[in-house]
Coordinates of C-alpha atoms in Angstrom, one line a residue:
V1 CA -0.1 0.3 -0.4
S2 CA 1.5 3.4 -1.0
K3 CA 2.4 5.8 2.2
M4 CA -0.6 8.8 -0.1
S5 CA -3.0 5.5 0.7
I6 CA -2.7 5.6 4.6
T7 CA -2.8 9.1 4.7
N8 CA -6.6 9.2 2.4
T9 CA -5.3 11.4 -0.5
P10 CA -5.9 9.9 -3.1
T11 CA -3.2 8.5 -6.3
S12 CA -4.1 8.9 -9.9
N13 CA -4.9 4.9 -9.9
D14 CA -8.1 5.6 -7.2
A15 CA -12.1 6.5 -9.6
C16 CA -12.2 9.5 -10.3
L17 CA -15.0 10.1 -7.8
S18 CA -12.8 10.2 -5.0
I19 CA -9.8 11.9 -6.7
V20 CA -12.7 14.7 -6.3
H21 CA -13.8 14.6 -3.0
S22 CA -10.7 14.7 -2.1
L23 CA -9.5 17.9 -4.4
M24 CA -13.8 19.5 -4.0
C25 CA -11.5 19.2 -0.4
H26 CA -9.7 22.0 -0.6
R27 CA -11.9 24.8 -2.8
Q28 CA -11.2 28.3 -1.6
G29 CA -15.0 29.2 -1.5
G30 CA -15.3 31.7 -4.2
E31 CA -16.7 29.5 -6.6
S32 CA -20.9 27.2 -6.8
E33 CA -20.1 24.6 -5.5
T34 CA -21.9 22.7 -8.2
F35 CA -19.3 24.5 -10.3
A36 CA -16.0 24.2 -8.6
K37 CA -17.7 20.6 -9.0
R38 CA -17.2 20.5 -12.3
A39 CA -14.5 22.0 -13.2
I40 CA -12.6 19.8 -11.3
E41 CA -14.3 16.7 -12.8
S42 CA -13.7 18.1 -16.5
L43 CA -10.0 18.1 -14.9
V44 CA -9.9 14.8 -13.5
K45 CA -11.4 13.3 -16.6
K46 CA -8.5 14.9 -18.6
L47 CA -5.5 14.1 -17.1
K48 CA -6.8 10.6 -16.6
E49 CA -4.8 9.5 -18.6
K50 CA -1.3 11.4 -17.9
K51 CA -1.1 9.7 -14.5
D52 CA 2.8 11.1 -13.5
E53 CA 0.1 14.6 -13.9
L54 CA -3.0 13.5 -12.3
D55 CA -0.2 12.6 -9.4
S56 CA 1.6 16.1 -9.5
L57 CA -1.7 18.5 -9.3
I58 CA -2.9 15.8 -6.1
T59 CA 0.3 16.4 -4.9
A60 CA -0.4 20.1 -4.9
I61 CA -3.1 21.3 -4.3
T62 CA -3.3 19.1 -0.7
T63 CA -0.3 20.0 0.7
N64 CA -0.8 23.6 -0.2
G65 CA 2.3 24.0 -2.9
A66 CA 4.1 22.3 0.2
H67 CA 6.6 20.4 -2.3
P68 CA 7.5 21.1 -5.9
S69 CA 4.7 19.7 -8.7
K70 CA 5.1 18.9 -12.2
C71 CA 3.1 21.0 -14.5
V72 CA -0.3 19.6 -14.9
T73 CA -1.8 20.5 -18.9
I74 CA -4.6 20.6 -21.0
Q75 CA -5.3 21.4 -24.7
R76 CA -5.1 24.9 -25.5
T77 CA -8.4 25.5 -26.9
L78 CA -8.7 28.5 -29.9
D79 CA -9.4 31.6 -28.2
G80 CA -7.6 30.3 -24.7
R81 CA -11.0 29.6 -22.5
L82 CA -11.7 27.0 -21.2
Q83 CA -16.1 26.3 -21.1
V84 CA -18.0 25.3 -17.1
A85 CA -21.3 24.8 -16.7
G86 CA -21.9 27.6 -19.5
R87 CA -19.9 29.8 -18.7
K88 CA -15.9 30.4 -20.1
G89 CA -12.2 31.0 -18.2
F90 CA -8.6 31.5 -19.2
P91 CA -8.2 27.6 -17.9
H92 CA -5.3 28.5 -15.2
V93 CA -7.4 31.3 -13.6
I94 CA -10.0 29.3 -13.2
Y95 CA -8.5 26.9 -11.0
A96 CA -6.7 29.6 -9.6
R97 CA -9.4 31.5 -8.2
L98 CA -10.5 27.5 -7.1
W99 CA -7.7 26.7 -4.9
R100 CA -5.5 29.8 -4.1
W101 CA -6.9 32.5 -4.1
P102 CA -10.4 33.4 -5.1
D103 CA -11.3 37.1 -6.0
L104 CA -8.2 36.9 -8.4
H105 CA -8.9 38.8 -11.8
K106 CA -7.1 37.0 -14.6
N107 CA -4.3 39.5 -15.0
E108 CA -2.6 38.8 -11.6
L109 CA -1.2 35.6 -12.3
K110 CA 3.3 35.4 -13.5
H111 CA 3.6 32.0 -13.8
V112 CA 6.7 30.4 -12.2
K113 CA 10.0 30.3 -13.9
Y114 CA 9.9 26.6 -13.7
C115 CA 7.2 25.9 -15.6
Q116 CA 7.1 25.3 -19.1
F117 CA 3.9 25.0 -19.8
A118 CA 2.6 28.7 -18.1
F119 CA -0.6 30.1 -20.2
D120 CA 1.6 33.3 -21.2
L121 CA 4.4 30.4 -23.0
K122 CA 1.5 30.2 -25.7
A123 CA 2.7 26.2 -26.4
D124 CA -0.7 23.8 -27.8
N125 CA -0.9 22.5 -24.0
V126 CA -1.9 25.1 -21.1
C127 CA -0.2 24.5 -16.9
V128 CA -3.5 24.4 -15.0
N129 CA -1.1 23.9 -11.8
P130 CA -2.5 27.1 -9.3
Y131 CA 1.6 26.9 -7.9
H132 CA 2.9 27.9 -10.8
Y133 CA 1.7 31.4 -10.4
E134 CA 1.8 33.7 -8.7
R135 CA -0.5 36.8 -8.1
V136 CA 0.4 39.9 -8.9
V137 CA -1.1 42.8 -7.8
S138 CA -0.1 46.2 -10.0
P139 CA 0.3 49.6 -7.5
G140 CA -1.5 51.9 -9.2
I141 CA -3.6 54.6 -7.1
G142 CA -6.6 53.1 -7.1
T143 CA -6.0 51.7 -11.0
L144 CA -5.5 48.2 -11.8
M145 CA -3.8 47.9 -15.1
V146 CA -4.9 44.5 -16.3
K147 CA -2.5 43.1 -19.3
D148 CA -4.2 40.5 -21.7
E149 CA -3.1 37.8 -24.1
Y150 CA -4.6 40.0 -27.2
E151 CA -0.7 42.3 -25.7
F152 CA 1.3 41.1 -27.8
E153 CA -0.8 41.0 -30.9
N154 CA -0.8 43.8 -33.6
Q155 CA -3.8 45.1 -32.8
P156 CA -4.9 48.4 -34.9
S157 CA -6.3 50.9 -32.7
H158 CA -8.4 52.2 -34.5
S159 CA -11.6 52.1 -32.4
G160 CA -14.2 49.9 -34.4
T161 CA -12.0 46.7 -32.9
D162 CA -15.2 45.8 -30.6
S163 CA -12.9 42.7 -29.9
H164 CA -9.5 43.9 -28.9
H165 CA -11.3 45.8 -25.9
Q166 CA -9.2 44.7 -22.4
T167 CA -10.7 46.1 -19.4
I168 CA -9.0 48.1 -17.1
Q169 CA -10.3 48.2 -13.2
H170 CA -10.5 51.5 -11.7
Q171 CA -10.7 50.7 -7.6
P172 CA -12.3 54.2 -5.3
S173 CA -8.9 55.6 -4.7
R174 CA -7.9 55.6 -0.7
P175 CA -9.1 58.5 1.6
G176 CA -7.8 61.1 0.4
G177 CA -9.6 62.9 -3.0
P178 CA -10.8 61.8 -5.8
Q179 CA -8.5 60.0 -8.6
E180 CA -6.7 62.3 -11.3
F181 CA -3.8 61.2 -13.2
S182 CA 0.0 63.7 -13.2
S183 CA 0.9 62.9 -16.0
P184 CA 1.1 65.9 -19.1
A185 CA 4.0 64.6 -19.5
L186 CA 1.5 61.9 -21.9
L187 CA 0.1 64.7 -24.0
P188 CA 2.2 67.0 -26.4
S189 CA 1.1 69.3 -27.5
P190 CA 0.8 70.1 -32.1
E191 CA 2.1 73.3 -31.0
G192 CA 5.2 71.1 -29.6
S193 CA 5.1 73.8 -26.6
S194 CA 2.1 73.7 -24.0
S195 CA 1.9 77.2 -23.6
A196 CA 0.8 77.7 -27.7
S197 CA -2.1 75.4 -27.7
T198 CA -3.2 76.6 -24.3
S199 CA -3.8 80.5 -25.0
A200 CA -5.0 79.1 -28.4
F201 CA -7.7 76.9 -26.8
S202 CA -8.6 79.5 -23.7
S203 CA -8.9 82.4 -26.8
L204 CA -11.5 79.4 -28.5
A205 CA -12.9 79.7 -25.1
A206 CA -13.4 83.2 -24.9
G207 CA -14.8 83.2 -27.9
A208 CA -17.1 80.7 -28.0
S209 CA -20.2 80.7 -26.2
T210 CA -22.0 78.1 -23.6
P211 CA -23.6 75.5 -24.7
D212 CA -27.6 75.3 -22.9
Y213 CA -27.2 71.9 -21.9
W214 CA -23.8 70.4 -21.4
C215 CA -24.5 67.6 -21.7
S216 CA -27.6 64.8 -23.8
I217 CA -27.7 61.3 -22.6
A218 CA -29.9 58.1 -24.4
Y219 CA -30.8 55.0 -22.4
F220 CA -29.4 51.4 -24.3
E221 CA -31.4 48.7 -24.4
M222 CA -28.6 45.4 -26.2
D223 CA -29.0 47.9 -29.8
V224 CA -32.6 49.7 -29.4
Q225 CA -32.4 53.0 -27.8
V226 CA -35.5 53.0 -25.2
G227 CA -36.8 56.0 -24.4
E228 CA -36.0 59.9 -25.5
T229 CA -32.9 61.1 -25.5
F230 CA -31.9 63.2 -21.4
K231 CA -30.6 66.6 -22.3
V232 CA -29.1 67.7 -18.4
P233 CA -28.7 71.9 -18.8
A234 CA -25.9 73.6 -18.8
S235 CA -27.6 74.9 -15.1
C236 CA -26.9 71.4 -13.9
P237 CA -23.3 70.2 -13.6
T238 CA -24.1 67.1 -11.6
V239 CA -26.9 64.8 -12.9
T240 CA -27.7 61.8 -11.2
V241 CA -28.7 58.0 -13.8
D242 CA -30.1 55.9 -11.4
G243 CA -32.8 52.6 -11.9
Y244 CA -35.2 53.9 -9.6
V245 CA -38.8 54.9 -11.5
D246 CA -39.1 58.7 -10.2
P247 CA -39.9 61.5 -13.2
S248 CA -36.4 62.4 -14.5
G249 CA -35.7 65.9 -14.9
G250 CA -33.2 67.7 -14.2
D251 CA -30.8 66.5 -12.8
R252 CA -31.9 63.1 -12.5
F253 CA -32.5 60.7 -15.7
C254 CA -34.7 57.4 -13.9
L255 CA -33.9 54.3 -16.0
G256 CA -36.9 52.8 -14.2
Q257 CA -40.0 54.2 -15.2
L258 CA -38.9 53.6 -19.2
S259 CA -40.7 50.8 -20.9
N260 CA -39.7 48.8 -23.4
V261 CA -42.1 45.9 -25.5
H262 CA -38.5 44.2 -26.6
R263 CA -37.7 43.9 -22.8
T264 CA -35.9 40.5 -22.3
E265 CA -36.1 39.0 -19.0
A266 CA -32.3 39.1 -19.0
I267 CA -32.6 42.8 -19.6
E268 CA -35.3 42.9 -16.5
R269 CA -32.6 41.0 -14.4
A270 CA -29.5 43.5 -15.2
R271 CA -32.3 46.1 -14.5
L272 CA -32.7 45.4 -11.2
H273 CA -28.8 46.0 -10.5
I274 CA -29.1 49.6 -11.3
G275 CA -29.9 51.3 -8.4
K276 CA -27.8 54.6 -7.4
G277 CA -26.5 53.9 -10.5
V278 CA -23.8 56.6 -11.7
Q279 CA -23.0 60.6 -11.6
L280 CA -21.6 62.7 -14.3
E281 CA -20.3 66.1 -13.2
C282 CA -19.3 68.5 -15.6
K283 CA -16.4 70.6 -14.0
G284 CA -15.1 73.9 -15.7
E285 CA -15.3 74.1 -19.4
G286 CA -16.2 70.5 -19.8
D287 CA -14.1 68.3 -18.5
V288 CA -15.9 65.2 -17.3
W289 CA -16.1 63.1 -13.9
V290 CA -17.6 61.0 -13.1
R291 CA -19.0 58.4 -9.8
C292 CA -20.1 55.0 -9.6
L293 CA -22.6 55.2 -6.8
S294 CA -24.7 51.4 -7.7
D295 CA -23.8 48.7 -5.8
H296 CA -22.7 46.6 -9.0
A297 CA -19.7 48.0 -10.9
V298 CA -19.8 50.6 -14.4
F299 CA -17.8 49.8 -17.1
V300 CA -16.8 52.9 -19.5
Q301 CA -15.3 53.4 -23.2
S302 CA -13.3 57.5 -22.5
Y303 CA -10.5 57.2 -24.8
Y304 CA -9.8 59.3 -21.8
L305 CA -8.9 57.1 -19.4
D306 CA -7.2 54.8 -22.9
R307 CA -4.5 57.5 -23.2
E308 CA -3.9 57.7 -19.2
A309 CA -3.6 53.9 -19.4
G310 CA -0.7 54.5 -22.3
R311 CA -3.1 52.1 -23.9
A312 CA -5.0 53.5 -28.2
P313 CA -7.9 55.5 -28.1
G314 CA -11.2 53.0 -28.1
D315 CA -8.4 50.1 -27.2
A316 CA -9.9 49.7 -23.9
V317 CA -12.7 49.1 -21.5
H318 CA -13.4 50.7 -18.2
K319 CA -14.1 48.7 -15.1
I320 CA -15.4 51.8 -12.8
Y321 CA -16.2 50.2 -9.4
P322 CA -19.0 51.1 -6.0
S323 CA -17.5 54.5 -5.0
A324 CA -15.3 54.8 -7.2
Y325 CA -14.4 59.0 -8.9
I326 CA -13.2 59.5 -11.2
K327 CA -12.5 61.7 -14.3
V328 CA -13.2 60.4 -17.6
F329 CA -13.4 63.2 -20.3
D330 CA -10.6 66.0 -20.8
L331 CA -11.9 69.3 -23.2
R332 CA -8.7 70.3 -24.2
Q333 CA -7.3 66.8 -24.4
C334 CA -10.4 66.3 -26.8
H335 CA -9.6 69.3 -28.5
R336 CA -5.7 68.7 -28.8
Q337 CA -6.7 65.0 -30.3
M338 CA -9.3 67.3 -32.5
Q339 CA -6.7 69.3 -34.5
Q340 CA -4.3 66.7 -35.0
Q341 CA -6.6 64.0 -35.9
A342 CA -8.4 66.4 -38.3
A343 CA -5.0 67.8 -39.5
T344 CA -3.5 64.5 -40.2
A345 CA -6.7 64.0 -42.6
Q346 CA -6.2 66.7 -44.5
A347 CA -2.4 66.3 -45.2
A348 CA -3.0 62.5 -45.6
A349 CA -6.2 63.3 -48.5
A350 CA -3.8 66.2 -50.1
A351 CA -0.8 63.5 -50.2
Q352 CA -3.5 59.8 -52.3
A353 CA -5.5 63.6 -54.1
A354 CA -1.9 64.1 -55.8
A355 CA -0.3 60.7 -55.7
V356 CA -3.9 59.5 -57.8
A357 CA -3.1 62.3 -60.5
G358 CA 0.6 61.2 -61.1
N359 CA 2.5 63.4 -58.6
I360 CA 4.1 61.0 -56.4
P361 CA 5.3 63.2 -53.3
G362 CA 8.8 63.1 -52.9
P363 CA 10.1 61.3 -49.3
G364 CA 10.7 65.0 -47.8
S365 CA 7.1 65.2 -47.7
V366 CA 4.4 64.3 -45.9
G367 CA 5.0 61.2 -45.2
G368 CA 6.2 60.6 -48.4
I369 CA 5.5 56.8 -50.3
A370 CA 6.6 54.5 -47.9
P371 CA 3.7 54.6 -45.3
A372 CA 0.8 54.5 -48.3
I373 CA -0.9 52.0 -45.4
S374 CA -1.6 54.6 -43.7
L375 CA -1.3 56.8 -45.3
S376 CA -5.0 55.8 -46.5
A377 CA -6.6 55.2 -43.3
A378 CA -5.5 58.4 -42.5
A379 CA -7.3 59.9 -44.9
G380 CA -10.3 57.9 -43.9
I381 CA -10.9 59.8 -40.3
G382 CA -14.1 61.0 -41.2
V383 CA -16.0 62.8 -39.0
D384 CA -17.8 60.3 -37.4
D385 CA -14.5 58.9 -36.0
L386 CA -13.6 63.0 -34.9
R387 CA -17.3 62.8 -33.1
R388 CA -16.5 60.0 -31.6
L389 CA -14.3 61.8 -29.8
C390 CA -16.2 63.4 -27.5
I391 CA -19.7 61.0 -26.4
L392 CA -18.8 58.6 -23.5
R393 CA -20.8 55.0 -23.1
M394 CA -21.5 53.5 -19.8
S395 CA -23.1 49.9 -19.6
F396 CA -24.4 49.3 -15.7
V397 CA -23.6 46.1 -14.6
K398 CA -22.5 43.7 -17.1
G399 CA -19.1 44.4 -19.2
W400 CA -18.2 43.6 -22.0
G401 CA -15.0 43.0 -24.8
P402 CA -12.7 39.8 -24.0
D403 CA -12.6 39.0 -20.8
Y404 CA -16.9 39.3 -20.7
P405 CA -18.9 36.1 -24.1
R406 CA -20.6 40.3 -24.9
Q407 CA -17.7 42.0 -27.6
S408 CA -19.1 44.9 -27.7
I409 CA -21.3 47.4 -25.8
K410 CA -24.3 46.8 -27.9
E411 CA -24.5 43.2 -26.1
T412 CA -24.5 45.1 -23.3
P413 CA -28.6 44.7 -22.0
C414 CA -28.4 48.1 -20.3
W415 CA -26.5 50.9 -21.3
I416 CA -26.0 54.6 -21.8
E417 CA -24.1 57.4 -24.7
I418 CA -23.5 60.6 -23.2
H419 CA -22.7 63.4 -25.8
L420 CA -21.3 65.9 -24.8
H421 CA -22.1 69.1 -26.3
R422 CA -18.9 71.9 -25.3
A423 CA -16.8 69.6 -27.1
L424 CA -19.4 68.7 -30.2
Q425 CA -19.2 73.0 -30.1
L426 CA -15.4 73.1 -30.3
L427 CA -15.6 70.1 -32.7
D428 CA -17.3 72.3 -35.2
E429 CA -15.2 74.6 -35.1
V430 CA -12.1 72.5 -35.9
L431 CA -13.9 71.3 -38.6
H432 CA -15.2 74.9 -39.8
T433 CA -10.9 75.7 -39.8
M434 CA -10.1 72.3 -41.4
P435 CA -12.6 71.1 -43.1
I436 CA -12.4 67.2 -43.7
A437 CA -14.3 65.0 -46.6
D438 CA -15.9 62.4 -45.3
P439 CA -14.2 59.1 -47.0
Q440 CA -13.6 58.1 -50.9
P441 CA -14.0 54.6 -51.3
L442 CA -11.2 53.7 -53.8
D443 CA -11.5 52.6 -57.1

């Protein structure tokens, strides 16, 4: 009789049931019993033919990683995720949550040096031994930067590619005031000196009238707008969007009283969780801050936050946790981006027209010949792309992107789109001085 059998710890020769039963005793309790059982059963069955790996798993789990153990591998799926009991997730994360850290976020795992089949190594097999991974949490100011398996693929930075969104988490900040990122170094101005662009901006601001309404909010369920667009007067710099049934008005937009004949049970359930919702606050001439008042996180698409996190605009989804208060829009940065994009589009369109006419620009002129691909992409920037800079989107309760089964915000049950009027006003002025043609199809 082997030593292990005496201690009631099973070996790979024992029946699946008793192995599962033993491994169940070591779970951390973050998942339901049913889910844990299904996940463990599925793993034990896959390892039944690989006795040494199954023994390695049993040893690792039953001794809490006290002894070094070998890789425990399963085959990598096409999208890298594993389906268990109707839910999809990354396999190494599922099992690390199950047996080590119930509140683990998928991007907090780093494999140990001696793991040969770690998830990030992109081998055909993936190691799911929870003791072959360590948990790393970034120290950011209430911000958890989240890396993803798509990180190293060439991802187009164009916001049309919803499938490459990645979730960046924003926790409530430490006591001591709201979170504001202090990194102006990230934002060089087109003139090369910040004072020049600032003065151009102030004179623009001085010459322009403030719009009567600082924003308008449209509410959607999946891809259908429900109810009228709600306009927020400039006299109400703070507006609350919540799930209650009071009549809307002034500084409060209540989503609870809106009816939709196409509403499904799933949407109905999600709406129950909007609760106190969010508060949007317009500061200064048009910066916007969000406070999550709900008991559930909200998910935001914000070019400002993308940029602060060092990401391409439209490339990430930001998860804002309950009671977090965070800046999601910066008017100056938006204005600068509009000017840069409009100028780029104009120059590219001119260069493209010259190329079509046969006057191929020399290497010294805009773009030269080499970057013809990016030239047509730049000439393809249309008014809609610039308008997108002036819009925020926010989903209640449910996220989207690679971490979730929903690819785009239009697949989430309840979300809002916020049009920022001062930014749109500035965009009109930019387009007035630099008109850009909407992209023409190339013959």
